[in-house]
Coordinates of N, CA and C and ligand atoms in Angstrom, one line a residue:
M1 N -16.0 -0.3 4.0 CA -14.9 0.6 3.6 C -14.8 0.7 2.1
K2 N -14.6 2.0 1.6 CA -14.6 2.1 0.1 C -13.2 1.5 -0.4
S3 N -13.2 1.1 -1.7 CA -12.0 0.7 -2.2 C -11.6 1.5 -3.5
N4 N -10.4 1.7 -3.7 CA -9.9 2.4 -4.8 C -9.4 1.4 -5.9
K5 N -10.2 1.2 -6.9 CA -9.9 0.2 -7.9 C -8.6 0.5 -8.7
N6 N -8.1 1.7 -8.5 CA -6.9 2.1 -9.2 C -5.6 1.6 -8.4
I7 N -5.8 1.2 -7.2 CA -4.7 0.8 -6.3 C -4.9 -0.6 -5.8
G8 N -4.5 -1.6 -6.5 CA -4.6 -3.0 -6.0 C -3.5 -3.2 -4.9
C9 N -3.9 -3.9 -3.9 CA -3.0 -4.2 -2.8 C -3.4 -5.4 -2.1
T10 N -2.4 -6.3 -1.7 CA -2.7 -7.5 -1.0 C -2.3 -7.5 0.5
V11 N -1.9 -6.3 0.9 CA -1.3 -6.1 2.3 C -2.5 -5.9 3.3
N12 N -3.2 -7.0 3.6 CA -4.4 -6.8 4.4 C -4.1 -6.5 5.9
E13 N -2.8 -6.5 6.3 CA -2.4 -6.1 7.6 C -2.4 -4.6 7.8
C14 N -2.6 -3.9 6.6 CA -2.6 -2.4 6.7 C -4.0 -1.9 7.0
K15 N -4.0 -0.8 7.8 CA -5.3 -0.2 8.2 C -6.0 0.4 7.1
Y16 N -5.4 0.7 6.0 CA -6.0 1.3 4.8 C -6.5 0.3 3.8
H17 N -6.2 -1.0 4.0 CA -6.7 -2.0 3.1 C -8.2 -2.2 3.1
A18 N -8.8 -2.4 1.9 CA -10.2 -2.5 1.8 C -10.8 -3.8 2.4
K19 N -9.9 -4.7 2.8 CA -10.3 -5.9 3.5 C -11.1 -7.0 2.7
N20 N -12.3 -6.7 2.3 CA -13.1 -7.7 1.6 C -12.7 -7.7 0.1
E21 N -11.9 -6.8 -0.3 CA -11.4 -6.7 -1.7 C -9.9 -6.4 -1.7
S22 N -9.2 -6.9 -2.8 CA -7.7 -6.6 -2.8 C -7.4 -5.3 -3.3
F23 N -7.8 -4.2 -2.6 CA -7.6 -2.9 -3.0 C -7.3 -2.0 -1.8
C24 N -6.6 -0.9 -2.1 CA -6.4 0.1 -1.1 C -7.6 1.0 -1.0
S25 N -7.9 1.6 0.2 CA -9.0 2.5 0.4 C -8.6 4.0 0.2
L26 N -7.3 4.2 0.1 CA -6.9 5.6 0.0 C -7.1 6.1 -1.4
D27 N -7.2 7.5 -1.5 CA -7.3 8.1 -2.9 C -5.9 8.2 -3.5
H28 N -4.9 8.1 -2.6 CA -3.5 8.4 -3.1 C -2.5 7.7 -2.1
I29 N -1.5 7.0 -2.7 CA -0.5 6.5 -1.8 C 0.9 7.0 -2.3
N30 N 1.9 6.9 -1.4 CA 3.2 7.3 -1.7 C 4.1 6.0 -1.8
V31 N 4.7 5.8 -3.0 CA 5.6 4.6 -3.1 C 7.0 5.1 -2.9
V32 N 7.7 4.3 -2.1 CA 9.1 4.7 -1.8 C 10.1 3.7 -2.1
K33 N 11.4 4.0 -2.1 CA 12.4 3.0 -2.3 C 13.4 3.0 -1.1
H34 N 14.0 1.9 -1.0 CA 14.9 1.7 0.2 C 16.4 1.8 -0.1
M35 N 16.7 1.9 -1.4 CA 18.1 2.0 -1.8 C 18.3 3.3 -2.7
D36 N 19.6 3.7 -2.9 CA 19.8 4.8 -3.7 C 19.3 4.6 -5.1
K37 N 19.5 3.4 -5.6 CA 18.9 3.1 -7.0 C 18.1 1.8 -6.9
A38 N 16.8 1.9 -7.1 CA 16.0 0.7 -7.1 C 16.2 -0.2 -8.3
K39 N 16.6 -1.4 -8.1 CA 16.8 -2.3 -9.2 C 15.9 -3.6 -9.2
T40 N 15.2 -3.8 -8.1 CA 14.3 -4.9 -8.0 C 13.0 -4.4 -7.4
P41 N 11.9 -5.2 -7.5 CA 10.7 -4.8 -6.9 C 10.8 -4.8 -5.4
E42 N 11.7 -5.6 -4.8 CA 11.9 -5.6 -3.4 C 12.5 -4.3 -2.8
A43 N 13.1 -3.5 -3.7 CA 13.6 -2.2 -3.3 C 12.6 -1.1 -3.1
T44 N 11.3 -1.5 -3.5 CA 10.3 -0.5 -3.5 C 9.2 -0.9 -2.5
D45 N 8.4 0.0 -2.0 CA 7.4 -0.3 -1.0 C 6.3 0.8 -1.0
C46 N 5.2 0.4 -0.3 CA 4.2 1.4 0.0 C 4.6 2.3 1.2
G47 N 4.8 3.5 1.0 CA 5.2 4.4 2.1 C 4.0 4.9 2.9
S48 N 2.8 4.6 2.5 CA 1.6 5.0 3.2 C 1.1 3.9 4.1
F49 N 1.8 2.7 4.1 CA 1.4 1.6 5.0 C 1.3 2.0 6.5
E50 N 0.3 1.7 7.2 CA 0.3 1.8 8.6 C -0.4 0.5 9.2
V51 N 0.3 -0.1 10.2 CA -0.2 -1.4 10.7 C -1.6 -1.2 11.3
E52 N -2.5 -2.2 11.1 CA -3.8 -2.2 11.8 C -3.6 -2.5 13.2
K53 N -4.3 -1.7 14.1 CA -4.1 -2.0 15.5 C -5.2 -2.8 16.1
Ligands
LIG1 S1 -1.7 2.2 2.2 FE1 -0.3 0.9 0.9 S2 -0.1 -1.0 2.0 FE2 -1.8 0.1 2.9 S3 -3.6 -0.7 1.8 FE3 -2.9 1.1 0.7 S4 -1.5 0.4 -0.9 FE4 -1.8 -1.2 0.6

């Protein structure tokens, strides 16, 4: 699987993770927030995540 060196990611449960490297394989991801105003890193997330089946 190709890896996008511009998007580092450690979420290897995701089907888009490059697996052998700590990168995403997508060309583009969508980062989202869970609150009206994000004030901590925990308030943000990768909106492109999909669980590996
Ligand atoms: S889609 Fe998001 S969570 Fe999944 S590998 Fe890419 S950056 Fe990580």
